[in-house]
PDB file of C-alpha atoms in Angstrom:
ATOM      1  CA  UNK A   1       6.107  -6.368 -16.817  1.00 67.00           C
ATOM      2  CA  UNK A   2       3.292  -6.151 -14.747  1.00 69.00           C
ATOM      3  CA  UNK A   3       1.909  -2.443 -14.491  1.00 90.00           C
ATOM      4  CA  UNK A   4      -0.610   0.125 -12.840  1.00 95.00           C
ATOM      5  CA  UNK A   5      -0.492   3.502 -14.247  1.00 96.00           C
ATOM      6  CA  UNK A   6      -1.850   6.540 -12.515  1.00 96.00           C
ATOM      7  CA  UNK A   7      -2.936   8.941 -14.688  1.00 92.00           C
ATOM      8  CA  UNK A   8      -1.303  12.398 -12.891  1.00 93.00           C
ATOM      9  CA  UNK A   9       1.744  12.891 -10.798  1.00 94.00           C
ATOM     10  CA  UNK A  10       1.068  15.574  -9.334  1.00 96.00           C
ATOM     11  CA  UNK A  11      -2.801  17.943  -9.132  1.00 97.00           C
ATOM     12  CA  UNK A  12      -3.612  20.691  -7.830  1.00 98.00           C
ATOM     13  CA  UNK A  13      -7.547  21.923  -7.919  1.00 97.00           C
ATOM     14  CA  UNK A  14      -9.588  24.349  -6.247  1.00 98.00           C
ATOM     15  CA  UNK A  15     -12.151  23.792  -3.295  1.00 98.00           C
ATOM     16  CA  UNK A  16     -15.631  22.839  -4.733  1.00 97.00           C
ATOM     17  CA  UNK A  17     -13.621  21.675  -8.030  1.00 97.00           C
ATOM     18  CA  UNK A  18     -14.988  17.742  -9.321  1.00 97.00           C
ATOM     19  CA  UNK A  19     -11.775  15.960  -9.308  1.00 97.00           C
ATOM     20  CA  UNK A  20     -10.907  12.431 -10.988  1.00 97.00           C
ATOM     21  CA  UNK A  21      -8.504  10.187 -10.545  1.00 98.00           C
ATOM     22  CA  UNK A  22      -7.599   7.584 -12.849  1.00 97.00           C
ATOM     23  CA  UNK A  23      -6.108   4.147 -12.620  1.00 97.00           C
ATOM     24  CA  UNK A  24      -5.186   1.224 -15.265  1.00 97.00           C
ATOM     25  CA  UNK A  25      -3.971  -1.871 -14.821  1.00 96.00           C
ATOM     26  CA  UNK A  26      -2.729  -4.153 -17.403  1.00 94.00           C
ATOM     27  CA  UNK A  27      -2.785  -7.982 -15.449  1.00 90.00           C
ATOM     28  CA  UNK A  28      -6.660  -8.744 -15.714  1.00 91.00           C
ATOM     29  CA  UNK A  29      -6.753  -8.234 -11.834  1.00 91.00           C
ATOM     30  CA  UNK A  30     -10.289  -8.977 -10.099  1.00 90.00           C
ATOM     31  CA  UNK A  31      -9.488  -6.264  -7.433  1.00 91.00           C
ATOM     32  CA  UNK A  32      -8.414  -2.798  -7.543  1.00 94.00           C
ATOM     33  CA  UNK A  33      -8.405  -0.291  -4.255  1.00 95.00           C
ATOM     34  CA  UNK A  34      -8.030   3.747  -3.569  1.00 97.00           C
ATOM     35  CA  UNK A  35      -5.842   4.555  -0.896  1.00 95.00           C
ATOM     36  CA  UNK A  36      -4.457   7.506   0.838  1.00 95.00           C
ATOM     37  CA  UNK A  37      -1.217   8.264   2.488  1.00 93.00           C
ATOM     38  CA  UNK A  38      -0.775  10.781   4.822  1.00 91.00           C
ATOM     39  CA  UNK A  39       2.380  11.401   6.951  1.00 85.00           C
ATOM     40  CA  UNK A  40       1.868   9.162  10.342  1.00 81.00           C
ATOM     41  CA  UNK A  41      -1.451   7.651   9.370  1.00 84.00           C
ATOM     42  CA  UNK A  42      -0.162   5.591   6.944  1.00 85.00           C
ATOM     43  CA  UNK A  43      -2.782   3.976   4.322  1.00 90.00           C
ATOM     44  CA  UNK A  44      -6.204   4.150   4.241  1.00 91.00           C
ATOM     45  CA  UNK A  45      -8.537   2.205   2.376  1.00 92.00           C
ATOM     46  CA  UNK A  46     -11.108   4.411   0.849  1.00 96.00           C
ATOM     47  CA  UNK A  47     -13.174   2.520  -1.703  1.00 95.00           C
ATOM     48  CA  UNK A  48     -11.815  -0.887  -3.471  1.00 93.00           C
ATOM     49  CA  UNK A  49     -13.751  -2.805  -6.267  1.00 93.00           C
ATOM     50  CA  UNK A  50     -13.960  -6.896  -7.156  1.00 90.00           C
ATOM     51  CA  UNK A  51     -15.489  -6.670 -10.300  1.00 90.00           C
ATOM     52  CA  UNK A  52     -16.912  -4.649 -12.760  1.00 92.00           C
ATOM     53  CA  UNK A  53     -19.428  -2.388 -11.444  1.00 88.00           C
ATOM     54  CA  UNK A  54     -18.960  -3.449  -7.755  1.00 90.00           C
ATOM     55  CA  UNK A  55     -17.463  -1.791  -5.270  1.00 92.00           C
ATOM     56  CA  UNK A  56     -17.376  -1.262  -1.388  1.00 92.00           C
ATOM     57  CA  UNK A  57     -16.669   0.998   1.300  1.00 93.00           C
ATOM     58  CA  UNK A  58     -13.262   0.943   3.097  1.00 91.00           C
ATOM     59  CA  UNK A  59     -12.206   2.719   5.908  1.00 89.00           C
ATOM     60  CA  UNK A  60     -12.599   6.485   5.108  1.00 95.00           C
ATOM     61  CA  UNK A  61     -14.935   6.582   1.735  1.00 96.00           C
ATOM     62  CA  UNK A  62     -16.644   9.836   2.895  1.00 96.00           C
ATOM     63  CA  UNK A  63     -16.155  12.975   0.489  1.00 96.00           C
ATOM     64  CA  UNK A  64     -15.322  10.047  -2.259  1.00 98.00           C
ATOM     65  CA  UNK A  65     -17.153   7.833  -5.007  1.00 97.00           C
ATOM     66  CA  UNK A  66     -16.018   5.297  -7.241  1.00 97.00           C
ATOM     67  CA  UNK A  67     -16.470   4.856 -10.957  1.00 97.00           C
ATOM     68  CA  UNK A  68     -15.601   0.520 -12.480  1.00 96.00           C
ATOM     69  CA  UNK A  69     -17.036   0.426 -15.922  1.00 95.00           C
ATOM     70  CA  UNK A  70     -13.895  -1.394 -17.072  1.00 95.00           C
ATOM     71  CA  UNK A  71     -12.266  -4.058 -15.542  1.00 94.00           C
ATOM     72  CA  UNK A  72      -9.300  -2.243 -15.920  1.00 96.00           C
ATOM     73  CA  UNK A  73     -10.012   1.193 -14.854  1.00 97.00           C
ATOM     74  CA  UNK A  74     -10.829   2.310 -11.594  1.00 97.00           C
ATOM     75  CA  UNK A  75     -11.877   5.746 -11.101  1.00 97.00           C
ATOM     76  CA  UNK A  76     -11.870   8.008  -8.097  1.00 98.00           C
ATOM     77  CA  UNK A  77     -14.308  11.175  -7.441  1.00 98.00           C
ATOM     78  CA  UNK A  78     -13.777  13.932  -4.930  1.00 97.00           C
ATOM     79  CA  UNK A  79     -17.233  15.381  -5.849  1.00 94.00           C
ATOM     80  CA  UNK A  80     -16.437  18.695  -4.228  1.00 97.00           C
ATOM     81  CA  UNK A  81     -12.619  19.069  -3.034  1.00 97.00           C
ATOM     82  CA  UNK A  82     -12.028  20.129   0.044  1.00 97.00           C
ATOM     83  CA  UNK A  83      -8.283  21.176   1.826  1.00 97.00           C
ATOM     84  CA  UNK A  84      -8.535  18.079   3.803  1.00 97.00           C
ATOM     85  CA  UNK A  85      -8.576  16.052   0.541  1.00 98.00           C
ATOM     86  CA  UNK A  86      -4.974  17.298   0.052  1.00 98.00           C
ATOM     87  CA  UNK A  87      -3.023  13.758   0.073  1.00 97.00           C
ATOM     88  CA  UNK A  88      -0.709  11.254  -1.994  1.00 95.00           C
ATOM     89  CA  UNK A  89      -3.758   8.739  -3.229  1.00 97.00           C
ATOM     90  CA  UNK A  90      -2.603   5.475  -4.145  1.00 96.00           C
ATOM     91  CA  UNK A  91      -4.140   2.634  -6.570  1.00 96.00           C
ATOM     92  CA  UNK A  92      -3.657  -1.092  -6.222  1.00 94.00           C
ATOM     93  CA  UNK A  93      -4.507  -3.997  -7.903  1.00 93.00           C
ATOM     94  CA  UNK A  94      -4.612  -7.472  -7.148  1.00 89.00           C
ATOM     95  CA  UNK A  95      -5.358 -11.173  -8.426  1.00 85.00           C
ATOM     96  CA  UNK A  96      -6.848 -12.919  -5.897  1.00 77.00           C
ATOM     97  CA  UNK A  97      -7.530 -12.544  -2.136  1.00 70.00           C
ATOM     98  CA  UNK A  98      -4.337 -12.837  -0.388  1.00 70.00           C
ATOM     99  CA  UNK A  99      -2.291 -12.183  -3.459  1.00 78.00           C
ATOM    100  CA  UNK A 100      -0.089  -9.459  -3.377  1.00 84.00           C
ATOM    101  CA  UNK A 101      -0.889  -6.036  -4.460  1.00 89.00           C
ATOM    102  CA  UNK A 102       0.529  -4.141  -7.180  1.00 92.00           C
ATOM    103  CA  UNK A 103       0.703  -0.112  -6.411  1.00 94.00           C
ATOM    104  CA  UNK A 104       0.886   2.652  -9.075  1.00 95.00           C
ATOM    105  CA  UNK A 105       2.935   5.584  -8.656  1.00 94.00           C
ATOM    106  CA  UNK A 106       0.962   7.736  -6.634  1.00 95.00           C
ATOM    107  CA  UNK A 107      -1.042  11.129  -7.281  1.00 96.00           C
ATOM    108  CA  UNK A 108      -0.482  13.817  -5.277  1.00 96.00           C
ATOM    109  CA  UNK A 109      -3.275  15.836  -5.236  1.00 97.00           C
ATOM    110  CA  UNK A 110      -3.503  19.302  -3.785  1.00 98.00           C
ATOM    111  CA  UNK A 111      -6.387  21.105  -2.939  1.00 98.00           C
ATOM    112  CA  UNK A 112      -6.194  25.343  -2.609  1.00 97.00           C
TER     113      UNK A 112
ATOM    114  CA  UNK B   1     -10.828  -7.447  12.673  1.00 75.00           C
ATOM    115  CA  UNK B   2      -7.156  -7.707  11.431  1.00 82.00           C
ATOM    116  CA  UNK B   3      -4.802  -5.184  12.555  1.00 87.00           C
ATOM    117  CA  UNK B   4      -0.890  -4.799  11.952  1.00 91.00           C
ATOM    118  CA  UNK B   5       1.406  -2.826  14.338  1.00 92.00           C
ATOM    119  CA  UNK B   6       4.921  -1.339  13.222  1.00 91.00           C
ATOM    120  CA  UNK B   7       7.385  -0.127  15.468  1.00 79.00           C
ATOM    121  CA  UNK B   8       7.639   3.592  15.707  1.00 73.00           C
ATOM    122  CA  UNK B   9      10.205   5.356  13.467  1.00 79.00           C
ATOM    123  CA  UNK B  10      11.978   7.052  12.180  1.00 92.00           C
ATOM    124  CA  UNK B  11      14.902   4.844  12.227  1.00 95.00           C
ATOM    125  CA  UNK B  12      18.299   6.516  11.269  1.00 97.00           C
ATOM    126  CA  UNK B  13      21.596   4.709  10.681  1.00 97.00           C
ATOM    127  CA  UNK B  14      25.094   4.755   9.138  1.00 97.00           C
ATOM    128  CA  UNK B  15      26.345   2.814   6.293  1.00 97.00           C
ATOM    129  CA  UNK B  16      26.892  -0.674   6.671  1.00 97.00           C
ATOM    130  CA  UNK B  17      24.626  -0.963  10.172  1.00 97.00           C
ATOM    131  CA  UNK B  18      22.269  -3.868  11.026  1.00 97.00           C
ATOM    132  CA  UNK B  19      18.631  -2.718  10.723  1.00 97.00           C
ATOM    133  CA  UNK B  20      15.716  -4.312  12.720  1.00 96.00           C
ATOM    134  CA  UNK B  21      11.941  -3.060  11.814  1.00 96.00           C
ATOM    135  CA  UNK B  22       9.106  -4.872  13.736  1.00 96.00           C
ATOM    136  CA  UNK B  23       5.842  -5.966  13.351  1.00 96.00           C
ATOM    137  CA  UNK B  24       3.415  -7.685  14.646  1.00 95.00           C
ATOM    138  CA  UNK B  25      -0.129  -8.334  13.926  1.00 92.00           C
ATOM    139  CA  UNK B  26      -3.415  -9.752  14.640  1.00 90.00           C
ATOM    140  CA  UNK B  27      -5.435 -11.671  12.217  1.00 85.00           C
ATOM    141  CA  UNK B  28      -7.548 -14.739  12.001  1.00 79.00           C
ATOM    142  CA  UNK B  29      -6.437 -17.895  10.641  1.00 75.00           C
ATOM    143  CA  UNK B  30      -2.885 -17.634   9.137  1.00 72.00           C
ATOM    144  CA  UNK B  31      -2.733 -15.260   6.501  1.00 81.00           C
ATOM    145  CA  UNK B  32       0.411 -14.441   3.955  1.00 88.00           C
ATOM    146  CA  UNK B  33       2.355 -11.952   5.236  1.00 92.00           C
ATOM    147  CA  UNK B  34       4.100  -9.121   3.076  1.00 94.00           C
ATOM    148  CA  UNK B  35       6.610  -6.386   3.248  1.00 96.00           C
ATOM    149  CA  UNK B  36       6.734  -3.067   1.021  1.00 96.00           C
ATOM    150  CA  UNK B  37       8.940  -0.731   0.420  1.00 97.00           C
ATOM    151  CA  UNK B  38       8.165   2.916  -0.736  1.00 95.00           C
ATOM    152  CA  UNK B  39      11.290   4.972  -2.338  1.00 94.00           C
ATOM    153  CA  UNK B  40      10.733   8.723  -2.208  1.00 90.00           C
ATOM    154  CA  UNK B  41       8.713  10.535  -4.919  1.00 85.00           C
ATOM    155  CA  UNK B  42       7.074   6.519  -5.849  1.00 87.00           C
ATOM    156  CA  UNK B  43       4.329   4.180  -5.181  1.00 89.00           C
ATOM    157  CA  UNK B  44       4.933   0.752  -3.018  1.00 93.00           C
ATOM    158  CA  UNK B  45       6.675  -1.912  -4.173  1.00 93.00           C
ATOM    159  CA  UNK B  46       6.331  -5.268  -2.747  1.00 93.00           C
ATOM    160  CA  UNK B  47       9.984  -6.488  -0.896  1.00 97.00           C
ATOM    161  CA  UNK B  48       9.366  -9.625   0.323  1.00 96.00           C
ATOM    162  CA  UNK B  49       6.887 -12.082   1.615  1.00 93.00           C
ATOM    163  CA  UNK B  50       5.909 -15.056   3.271  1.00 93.00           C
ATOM    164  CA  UNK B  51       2.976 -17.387   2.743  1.00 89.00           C
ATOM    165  CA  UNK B  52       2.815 -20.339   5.731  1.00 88.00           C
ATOM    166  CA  UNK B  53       3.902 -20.206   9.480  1.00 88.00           C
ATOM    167  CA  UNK B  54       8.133 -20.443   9.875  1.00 91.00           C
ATOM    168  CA  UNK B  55       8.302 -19.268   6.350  1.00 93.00           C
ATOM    169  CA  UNK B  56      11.621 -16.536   5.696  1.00 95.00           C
ATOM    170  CA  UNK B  57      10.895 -14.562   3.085  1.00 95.00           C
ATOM    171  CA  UNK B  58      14.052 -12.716   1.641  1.00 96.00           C
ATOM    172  CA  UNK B  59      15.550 -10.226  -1.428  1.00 96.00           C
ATOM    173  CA  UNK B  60      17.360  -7.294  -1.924  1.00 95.00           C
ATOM    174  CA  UNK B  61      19.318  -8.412   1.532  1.00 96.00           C
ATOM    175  CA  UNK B  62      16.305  -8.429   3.851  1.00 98.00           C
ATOM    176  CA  UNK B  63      14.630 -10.847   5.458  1.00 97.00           C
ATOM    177  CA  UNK B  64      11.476 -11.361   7.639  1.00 97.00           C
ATOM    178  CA  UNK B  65      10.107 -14.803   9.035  1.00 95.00           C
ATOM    179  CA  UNK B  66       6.863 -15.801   9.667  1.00 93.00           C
ATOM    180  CA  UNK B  67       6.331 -16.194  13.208  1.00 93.00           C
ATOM    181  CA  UNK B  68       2.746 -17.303  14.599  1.00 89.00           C
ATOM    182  CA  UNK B  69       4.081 -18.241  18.007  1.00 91.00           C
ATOM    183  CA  UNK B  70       4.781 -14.662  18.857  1.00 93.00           C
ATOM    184  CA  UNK B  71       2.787 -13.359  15.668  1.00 93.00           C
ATOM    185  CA  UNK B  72       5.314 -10.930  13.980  1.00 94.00           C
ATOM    186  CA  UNK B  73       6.835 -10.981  10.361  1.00 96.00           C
ATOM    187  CA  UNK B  74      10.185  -8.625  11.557  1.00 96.00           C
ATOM    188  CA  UNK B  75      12.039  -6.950   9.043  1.00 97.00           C
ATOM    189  CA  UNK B  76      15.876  -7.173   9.246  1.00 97.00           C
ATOM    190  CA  UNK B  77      19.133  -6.808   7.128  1.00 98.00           C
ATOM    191  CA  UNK B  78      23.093  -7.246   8.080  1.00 97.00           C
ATOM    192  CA  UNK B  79      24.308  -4.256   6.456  1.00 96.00           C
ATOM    193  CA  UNK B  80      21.937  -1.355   5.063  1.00 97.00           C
ATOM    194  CA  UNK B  81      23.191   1.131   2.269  1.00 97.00           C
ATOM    195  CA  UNK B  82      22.069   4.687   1.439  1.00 97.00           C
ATOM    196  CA  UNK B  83      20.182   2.931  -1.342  1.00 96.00           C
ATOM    197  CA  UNK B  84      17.929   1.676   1.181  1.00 97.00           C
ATOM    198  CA  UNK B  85      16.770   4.806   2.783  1.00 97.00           C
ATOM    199  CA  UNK B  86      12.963   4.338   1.818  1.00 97.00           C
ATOM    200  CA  UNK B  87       9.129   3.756   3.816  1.00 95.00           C
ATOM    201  CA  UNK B  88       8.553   0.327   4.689  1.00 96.00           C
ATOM    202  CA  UNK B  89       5.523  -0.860   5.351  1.00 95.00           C
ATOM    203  CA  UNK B  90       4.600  -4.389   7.046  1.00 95.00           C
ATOM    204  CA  UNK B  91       0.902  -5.501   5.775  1.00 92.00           C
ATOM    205  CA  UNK B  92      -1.320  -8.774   5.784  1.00 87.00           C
ATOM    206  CA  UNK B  93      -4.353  -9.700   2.993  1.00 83.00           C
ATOM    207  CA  UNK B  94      -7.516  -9.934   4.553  1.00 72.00           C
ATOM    208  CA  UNK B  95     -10.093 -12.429   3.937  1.00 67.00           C
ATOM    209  CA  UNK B  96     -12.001 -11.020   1.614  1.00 66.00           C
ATOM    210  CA  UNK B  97     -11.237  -9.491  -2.211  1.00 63.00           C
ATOM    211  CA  UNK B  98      -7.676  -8.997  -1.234  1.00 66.00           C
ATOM    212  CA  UNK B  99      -7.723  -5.733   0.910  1.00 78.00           C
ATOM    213  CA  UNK B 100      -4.397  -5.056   2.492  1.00 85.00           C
ATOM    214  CA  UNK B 101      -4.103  -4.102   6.355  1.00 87.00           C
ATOM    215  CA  UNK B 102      -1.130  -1.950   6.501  1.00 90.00           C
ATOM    216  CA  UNK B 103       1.010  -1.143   9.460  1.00 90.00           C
ATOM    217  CA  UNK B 104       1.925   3.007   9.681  1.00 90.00           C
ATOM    218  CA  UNK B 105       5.443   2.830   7.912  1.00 92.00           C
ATOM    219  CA  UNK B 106       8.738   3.070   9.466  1.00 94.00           C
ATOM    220  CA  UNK B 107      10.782   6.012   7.574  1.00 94.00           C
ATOM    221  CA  UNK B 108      14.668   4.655   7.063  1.00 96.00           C
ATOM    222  CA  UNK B 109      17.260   7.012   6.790  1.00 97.00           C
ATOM    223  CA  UNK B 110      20.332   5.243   5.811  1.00 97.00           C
ATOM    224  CA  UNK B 111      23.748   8.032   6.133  1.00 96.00           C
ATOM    225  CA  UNK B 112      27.273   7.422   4.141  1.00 94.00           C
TER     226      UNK B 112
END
């Protein structure tokens, strides 16, 4: 069974903390992506990667970095939480371009 | 650039009603087109899709065909349960490294 494992349910950090969040996938995917869902703004793209080492901008990267050392971990950084970084962040992986997407769980980070 | 539009929610109904969820979209070429569904306290799942033009897509009850003519992919079932209460999103690939255009989510509330 295909799978994509968050590595926290639920965080909570402090403003200024470094905060990472990890994802794994287990299918060999090319692609992996970093969103976040907020109530009536659906998902964002922040940052997605196609290969090892490479990554690129989506939508709302600002605030965030990106770690792909592995092809199957993707990493996300809030360098210095903030309250507005308070969201459900969501990793993805996929095969191929225009292959479906495989989500993990979901981290629900909150930032005091 | 490619764009996806869901109808507004949230959509409540009782037991055993017929549920319509729209969406349309704009893309180039003819993309796949997917639905997911998001039960509370998870990540998104993927709930059906289509790949080609006239295509129906189906499972779990639902169904959504691929229409270019009018360009939508609407989401519909005869009879919904409280099982079914859930986010669903409508979403389309883009054309490069698999990124996923999302529409903002329709909220179902499904009551006995």
């Amino acid at each position: 069974d295909v799978k994509v494992t968050q590595s926290s349910r639920y965080l909570v950090k402090r403003t200024g903390e470094k905060v990472f969040l990890e994802c794994v996938q287990d299918m060999d995917h090319e692609n992996m992506f970093w969103y976040r869902q907020d109530p009536g703004l659906g998902l964002r793209l922040i940052y997605f990667s196609y290969d090892v080492k490479m990554k690129e901008k989506g939508d709302i990267p600002e605030g965030y970095s990106v770690s792909r050392e592995k092809k199957e971990r993707f990493s996300l950084i809030l360098e210095s939480a903030s309250t507005n970084q308070t969201s459900m962040y969501l990793c993805a992986s996929s095969l191929l371009t225009g292959h479906q997407a495989f989500f993990g769980q979901g981290t629900r980070l909150t930032v005091v | 650039g490619d764009s996806v539009t869901q109808m507004e929610g949230p959509v409540t109904l009782s037991e055993e009603a017929f549920l319509t969820i729209n969406c349309t979209y704009t893309a180039t070429g003819y993309p796949s087109l997917f639905w997911y569904v998001q039960y509370p306290g998870e990540g998104l799942q993927l709930l059906l899709k289509a790949t080609k033009a006239d295509d129906k897509g189906s499972n779990k009850g639902f169904e959504a065909t691929y229409r270019k003519e009018t360009t939508s992919f609407h989401l519909e079932k005869g009879s919904v349960q409280v099982s079914d209460s859930a986010v669903y999103f409508c979403a389309l690939p883009g054309t490069s490294y698999g990124k996923l255009t999302f529409g903002q989510g329709t909220i179902l509330t499904v009551h006995p």
